[in-house]
Amino acid sequence: LLMNADQSMYAAKNAGRNCFSYFTEALHVKAMERQLMLQDMREALAHKQFCVYFQPIVELASGRIFKAEALIRWNHPERGMIGPAEFIPLAEESGLINPIGKFVFKESVRWAKRWADLSPAGFQISVNKSPVQLHSVVDNHDTWLNHMLECDLSNNSIVIEITEGLLLGADARTTDKLSKYRQAGVQVAIDDFGTGYSAFSSLKKMDFDFLKIDQSFVRDMTPGSNDLALSEAIIVMAHKLGLKVIAEGVETEEQKNLLAAAGCDFLQGFFYSRPVPPEAFEALLRNNWASLGVSIRDVTTIQ
Ligand code: C2E
Ligand code: MG
Ligand code: MG
């Protein structure tokens, strides 16, 4: 009875508090599904069902793939490939985001090393870091930085992406952690810019390197639209603050041209490529670099 009452209490809290909620069969089913998902997620870690896909980030002026964003996928034995939107929230709630985040980071370091070695021009990988990880005491920046050193990866090969919501209630530990990364040469990007509540004030909290314009501005961008006007203003502001701008969710030639005219620095989206497994990404990278005459070193086998 107490357990079920607890479920109703959570439902009432989620509905905005200060109200009541009956315990229903649907609540029970949802709780069971959650429990099952949690169990599956623990097994997924042990059985290596998680994998990391990479999506290119292209420099607008040259058309060159400069970086990639690492995006986690879950290859579930029964449900097939599951996207992060379905399991990251529960991973955050349960604390499983810490070991999952560590896995993504290690994979990213491994591939960043390989792709940075491919060309003297270098290469960067962007890794999403959940606010929960940054708030957590389990997540130690020294371990991460040491791992990069052990792998002989130059620090500016990794970028950490954080959402602006994180900065809204950021305590000293969070900003301190981020500053430590930056001091060690890891760059920081502010993700999904324009969607949170904090927007402009978040830029005062600390120094960043990149600002990512959220897809919701790009999706319906047309000449003369508010979305375009806002994006133009964001780009001017970011440049004045010394930040480079990446537009997310670019799907069409028109969006690309409008963003080019607005002075955007980098583009990411299905127009160039969907997120793909590392081997497919490397093929994409080699093709792109070869077509632009970027010199490619001989790094042969993929382990
Ligand atoms: P995000 O960091 O903003 O990542 C961009 C999302 O936009 C990705 O979704 C990507 O597949 C999608 N996307 C890219 N280009 C386009 C486009 O042209 N059109 C459309 N419609 N979508 C596009 P994905 O992979 O499903 O990831 C969703 C979110 O999950 C990410 O948003 C990020 O917040 C989170 N996430 C992904 N991987 C990780 C991870 O390793 N750790 C943590 N903490 N969060 C992650
Ligand atoms: Mg991101
Ligand atoms: Mg984003």
Coordinates of C-alpha atoms and ligand atoms in Angstrom, one line a residue:
L1 CA 0.0 0.0 0.0
L2 CA 2.8 2.4 0.9
M3 CA 4.6 1.6 -2.3
N4 CA 1.5 2.4 -4.4
A5 CA 0.8 5.5 -2.4
D6 CA 4.4 6.6 -3.2
Q7 CA 3.7 6.2 -6.9
S8 CA 0.6 8.4 -6.6
M9 CA 2.6 11.0 -4.7
Y10 CA 5.2 11.1 -7.5
A11 CA 2.4 11.4 -10.1
A12 CA 1.0 14.4 -8.1
K13 CA 4.4 16.0 -7.8
N14 CA 5.0 15.6 -11.5
A15 CA 1.6 17.2 -12.3
G16 CA 2.8 20.4 -10.6
R17 CA 2.4 19.5 -6.9
N18 CA -0.3 20.9 -4.6
C19 CA -2.8 18.4 -6.1
F20 CA -3.8 14.7 -5.6
S21 CA -3.5 11.7 -7.8
Y22 CA -5.2 8.3 -7.5
F23 CA -3.2 5.1 -7.8
T24 CA -4.2 3.4 -11.1
E25 CA -3.3 0.3 -13.0
A26 CA -1.5 2.6 -15.6
L27 CA 0.7 4.0 -12.8
H28 CA 1.6 0.5 -11.8
V29 CA 2.4 -0.5 -15.4
K30 CA 4.6 2.6 -15.8
A31 CA 6.5 1.8 -12.6
M32 CA 7.1 -1.8 -13.7
E33 CA 8.4 -0.6 -17.1
R34 CA 10.7 1.8 -15.3
Q35 CA 12.0 -1.0 -13.1
L36 CA 12.5 -3.3 -16.1
M37 CA 14.3 -0.5 -18.0
L38 CA 16.6 0.1 -15.1
Q39 CA 17.4 -3.6 -14.8
D40 CA 18.0 -3.8 -18.6
M41 CA 20.3 -0.7 -18.4
R42 CA 22.5 -2.3 -15.8
E43 CA 22.8 -5.4 -17.9
A44 CA 23.5 -3.3 -21.0
L45 CA 26.5 -1.9 -19.3
A46 CA 27.8 -5.3 -18.3
H47 CA 27.1 -6.8 -21.7
K48 CA 28.4 -4.0 -23.8
Q49 CA 25.1 -3.1 -25.5
F50 CA 25.8 0.6 -25.6
C51 CA 27.7 2.0 -28.5
V52 CA 28.7 5.5 -29.7
Y53 CA 27.7 7.0 -33.0
F54 CA 29.4 10.1 -34.5
Q55 CA 27.9 13.0 -36.4
P56 CA 30.1 15.3 -38.4
I57 CA 30.4 19.0 -37.6
V58 CA 31.4 20.9 -40.8
E59 CA 33.2 24.2 -41.1
L60 CA 31.0 26.4 -43.2
A61 CA 33.7 28.3 -45.0
S62 CA 35.7 25.3 -46.2
G63 CA 33.2 22.5 -46.2
R64 CA 35.7 20.5 -44.1
I65 CA 34.7 18.1 -41.3
F66 CA 36.3 19.6 -38.3
K67 CA 34.8 17.7 -35.5
A68 CA 32.2 15.1 -34.6
E69 CA 29.6 14.9 -31.8
A70 CA 29.6 11.6 -29.9
L71 CA 26.0 10.4 -29.5
I72 CA 25.1 7.3 -27.5
R73 CA 22.9 4.5 -28.8
W74 CA 21.6 1.4 -27.0
N75 CA 21.6 -1.8 -29.1
H76 CA 18.8 -3.6 -27.1
P77 CA 18.7 -7.3 -27.6
E78 CA 14.9 -7.3 -28.0
R79 CA 13.9 -3.8 -28.9
G80 CA 16.7 -3.0 -31.4
M81 CA 18.4 0.4 -31.5
I82 CA 17.2 2.8 -28.8
G83 CA 17.9 6.6 -28.9
P84 CA 19.2 8.5 -25.8
A85 CA 15.9 10.4 -25.3
E86 CA 14.4 7.2 -24.1
F87 CA 16.9 6.2 -21.5
I88 CA 19.1 9.2 -20.5
P89 CA 16.4 10.7 -18.2
L90 CA 16.2 7.4 -16.2
A91 CA 19.9 7.0 -16.3
E92 CA 20.2 10.5 -14.8
E93 CA 17.6 9.8 -12.1
S94 CA 19.2 6.5 -11.1
G95 CA 22.9 7.6 -11.2
L96 CA 23.7 5.1 -14.0
I97 CA 24.6 8.2 -16.1
N98 CA 28.0 8.2 -14.4
P99 CA 29.2 4.8 -15.7
I100 CA 27.4 5.4 -19.0
G101 CA 29.1 8.8 -19.4
K102 CA 32.4 7.3 -18.6
F103 CA 31.9 4.7 -21.3
V104 CA 31.0 7.4 -23.9
F105 CA 34.0 9.5 -22.8
K106 CA 36.5 6.6 -23.2
E107 CA 35.1 5.7 -26.6
S108 CA 35.4 9.3 -27.6
V109 CA 39.0 9.6 -26.5
R110 CA 39.8 6.4 -28.3
W111 CA 38.4 7.6 -31.6
A112 CA 39.6 11.2 -31.2
K113 CA 43.1 9.9 -30.8
R114 CA 42.8 7.9 -34.0
W115 CA 41.2 10.7 -36.1
A116 CA 43.5 13.3 -34.7
D117 CA 46.5 11.1 -35.7
L118 CA 45.0 10.8 -39.2
S119 CA 45.9 14.3 -40.2
P120 CA 48.3 17.0 -39.0
A121 CA 45.3 19.3 -39.1
G122 CA 43.9 17.6 -36.0
F123 CA 40.4 16.7 -35.0
Q124 CA 38.0 17.3 -32.1
I125 CA 35.2 15.2 -30.6
S126 CA 32.3 16.8 -28.6
V127 CA 31.0 14.8 -25.7
N128 CA 27.6 15.5 -24.0
K129 CA 27.9 15.8 -20.3
S130 CA 24.7 15.6 -18.3
P131 CA 24.1 18.2 -15.5
V132 CA 23.8 15.2 -13.1
Q133 CA 27.4 14.1 -13.9
L134 CA 28.7 17.6 -13.3
H135 CA 26.9 17.9 -10.0
S136 CA 28.0 14.4 -8.9
V137 CA 30.9 13.8 -6.6
V138 CA 31.5 10.4 -8.2
D139 CA 32.4 12.2 -11.4
N140 CA 36.0 13.3 -11.0
H141 CA 37.6 15.5 -13.6
D142 CA 41.1 14.4 -12.7
T143 CA 40.3 10.8 -13.7
W144 CA 39.1 12.1 -17.1
L145 CA 42.0 14.3 -17.7
N146 CA 44.4 11.6 -16.6
H147 CA 42.8 9.2 -19.0
M148 CA 43.4 11.6 -21.8
L149 CA 47.0 11.9 -20.8
E150 CA 47.4 8.1 -20.7
C151 CA 46.0 7.9 -24.2
D152 CA 48.4 10.5 -25.3
L153 CA 45.6 12.7 -26.6
S154 CA 46.2 16.4 -26.8
N155 CA 43.6 18.2 -24.6
N156 CA 42.1 20.4 -27.3
S157 CA 40.9 17.2 -29.0
I158 CA 37.9 17.0 -26.6
V159 CA 35.0 19.4 -26.2
I160 CA 32.4 19.0 -23.4
E161 CA 28.8 20.0 -24.3
I162 CA 26.6 21.2 -21.5
T163 CA 23.1 22.4 -21.6
E164 CA 22.4 26.0 -20.6
G165 CA 19.9 24.8 -18.0
L166 CA 22.9 23.4 -16.0
L167 CA 24.1 26.9 -15.4
L168 CA 20.8 28.2 -14.1
G169 CA 21.4 26.7 -10.6
A170 CA 25.1 26.1 -11.0
D171 CA 26.9 25.8 -7.7
A172 CA 30.6 26.5 -7.2
R173 CA 31.5 22.8 -7.6
T174 CA 30.0 22.7 -11.1
T175 CA 31.6 25.9 -12.4
D176 CA 34.8 24.9 -10.7
K177 CA 34.8 21.5 -12.5
L178 CA 34.2 23.1 -15.8
S179 CA 36.9 25.7 -15.2
K180 CA 39.4 22.9 -14.4
Y181 CA 38.6 21.2 -17.7
R182 CA 39.1 24.5 -19.5
Q183 CA 42.4 25.2 -17.8
A184 CA 43.5 21.7 -18.9
G185 CA 42.7 22.7 -22.5
V186 CA 39.4 20.9 -22.9
Q187 CA 36.9 23.2 -24.6
V188 CA 33.4 23.8 -23.5
A189 CA 30.3 24.2 -25.7
I190 CA 26.9 25.4 -24.6
D191 CA 24.4 23.1 -26.2
D192 CA 20.7 23.7 -27.2
F193 CA 21.2 27.5 -26.8
G194 CA 18.0 29.5 -26.7
T195 CA 15.8 26.8 -25.2
G196 CA 16.5 27.1 -21.5
Y197 CA 15.3 29.8 -19.1
S198 CA 18.7 31.2 -18.5
A199 CA 19.9 32.0 -22.0
F200 CA 21.8 35.3 -21.8
S201 CA 22.6 35.2 -18.1
S202 CA 24.2 31.8 -18.5
L203 CA 26.9 33.4 -20.7
K204 CA 28.1 35.5 -17.7
K205 CA 28.7 32.5 -15.4
M206 CA 32.0 31.4 -17.1
D207 CA 33.9 31.4 -20.3
F208 CA 32.9 29.1 -23.2
D209 CA 34.4 28.2 -26.5
F210 CA 31.3 27.3 -28.6
L211 CA 27.7 28.1 -28.7
K212 CA 25.3 25.6 -30.3
I213 CA 22.1 27.2 -31.7
D214 CA 19.2 24.8 -30.9
Q215 CA 17.5 22.9 -33.8
S216 CA 14.2 24.6 -33.0
F217 CA 15.6 27.8 -34.5
V218 CA 16.9 26.1 -37.6
R219 CA 13.9 23.8 -38.3
D220 CA 11.5 26.4 -39.8
M221 CA 14.1 29.0 -40.7
T222 CA 13.1 30.9 -43.9
P223 CA 14.1 34.3 -45.2
G224 CA 12.6 37.1 -43.1
S225 CA 11.5 34.7 -40.3
N226 CA 11.8 35.4 -36.6
D227 CA 13.9 32.2 -36.3
L228 CA 16.4 33.7 -38.7
A229 CA 16.5 37.1 -37.0
L230 CA 17.1 35.4 -33.6
S231 CA 19.8 33.2 -35.1
E232 CA 21.5 36.3 -36.6
A233 CA 21.4 38.1 -33.3
I234 CA 22.8 35.1 -31.4
I235 CA 25.6 34.8 -33.9
V236 CA 26.6 38.5 -33.6
M237 CA 26.4 38.3 -29.8
A238 CA 28.4 35.0 -29.6
H239 CA 31.1 36.5 -31.9
K240 CA 31.4 39.6 -29.7
L241 CA 31.9 37.3 -26.8
G242 CA 34.6 35.4 -28.6
L243 CA 32.6 32.2 -29.1
K244 CA 32.4 30.2 -32.3
V245 CA 28.8 29.2 -33.4
I246 CA 27.6 25.8 -34.4
A247 CA 24.0 25.5 -35.8
E248 CA 22.3 22.2 -35.1
G249 CA 19.7 20.3 -37.1
V250 CA 20.6 21.6 -40.5
E251 CA 18.7 19.6 -43.0
T252 CA 18.4 21.7 -46.2
E253 CA 20.5 23.7 -48.6
E254 CA 18.3 26.7 -47.8
Q255 CA 19.0 26.5 -44.1
K256 CA 22.7 26.1 -44.9
N257 CA 22.7 29.2 -47.1
L258 CA 20.8 31.3 -44.6
L259 CA 23.2 30.4 -41.9
A260 CA 26.2 31.1 -44.1
A261 CA 24.8 34.6 -44.8
A262 CA 24.3 35.1 -41.1
G263 CA 28.0 34.3 -40.5
C264 CA 27.6 31.0 -38.7
D265 CA 31.0 29.1 -38.2
F266 CA 30.0 25.4 -38.2
L267 CA 27.0 23.3 -39.2
Q268 CA 25.7 20.0 -38.0
G269 CA 22.7 18.1 -39.3
F270 CA 21.2 15.5 -41.6
F271 CA 22.1 17.7 -44.6
Y272 CA 25.7 16.5 -44.1
S273 CA 25.1 13.2 -42.4
R274 CA 23.1 11.4 -39.7
P275 CA 25.0 10.1 -36.7
V276 CA 26.8 6.9 -37.9
P277 CA 29.0 4.2 -36.3
P278 CA 32.7 5.0 -36.0
E279 CA 33.8 2.9 -39.0
A280 CA 31.3 4.6 -41.3
F281 CA 32.3 8.0 -39.8
E282 CA 35.9 7.4 -40.7
A283 CA 35.0 6.6 -44.3
L284 CA 33.1 9.9 -44.4
L285 CA 36.0 11.8 -42.9
R286 CA 38.5 10.3 -45.3
N287 CA 36.3 11.1 -48.3
N288 CA 35.7 14.7 -47.1
W289 CA 39.4 15.3 -46.4
A290 CA 40.6 13.7 -49.6
S291 CA 38.2 15.8 -51.7
L292 CA 39.5 19.0 -50.0
G293 CA 43.2 18.0 -50.4
V294 CA 43.8 17.6 -46.6
S295 CA 46.8 15.5 -46.1
I296 CA 46.0 12.1 -44.5
R297 CA 48.5 10.1 -42.6
D298 CA 48.7 6.3 -42.9
V299 CA 46.9 5.0 -39.9
T300 CA 45.7 1.6 -41.0
T301 CA 43.8 -0.9 -39.0
I302 CA 40.8 0.0 -36.9
Q303 CA 40.9 -1.9 -33.6
Ligands
C2E1 P1 22.1 17.0 -28.5 O1 23.3 16.9 -27.8 O2 21.5 18.3 -28.8 O3 22.4 16.2 -29.9 C1 21.8 16.5 -31.1 C2 20.6 15.6 -31.4 O4 20.1 16.1 -32.7 C3 21.0 14.1 -31.7 O5 19.9 13.4 -31.3 C4 21.1 14.1 -33.2 O6 20.9 12.8 -33.8 C5 20.0 15.0 -33.6 N1 20.2 15.6 -34.9 C6 21.3 16.0 -35.5 N2 21.1 16.5 -36.7 C7 19.8 16.6 -36.9 C8 18.9 17.0 -38.0 O7 19.4 17.6 -39.0 N3 17.6 16.9 -37.8 C9 17.1 16.4 -36.6 N4 15.7 16.3 -36.5 N5 17.8 15.9 -35.6 C10 19.2 16.0 -35.8 P2 20.1 12.1 -30.4 O8 21.3 11.3 -30.8 O9 18.8 11.3 -30.4 O10 20.4 12.7 -28.9 C11 19.4 13.4 -28.2 C12 20.0 14.0 -27.0 O11 20.4 13.0 -26.1 C13 21.3 14.8 -27.3 O12 20.9 16.1 -27.8 C14 21.9 14.9 -25.9 O13 21.3 15.9 -25.1 C15 21.5 13.5 -25.3 N6 22.7 12.6 -25.5 C16 23.1 11.9 -26.5 N7 24.2 11.2 -26.2 C17 24.5 11.5 -24.9 C18 25.6 11.1 -24.0 O14 26.5 10.3 -24.4 N8 25.5 11.6 -22.7 C19 24.5 12.4 -22.3 N9 24.6 12.9 -21.1 N10 23.6 12.8 -23.2 C20 23.5 12.4 -24.4
MG2 MG 25.0 17.9 -27.8
MG3 MG 21.8 20.1 -29.0

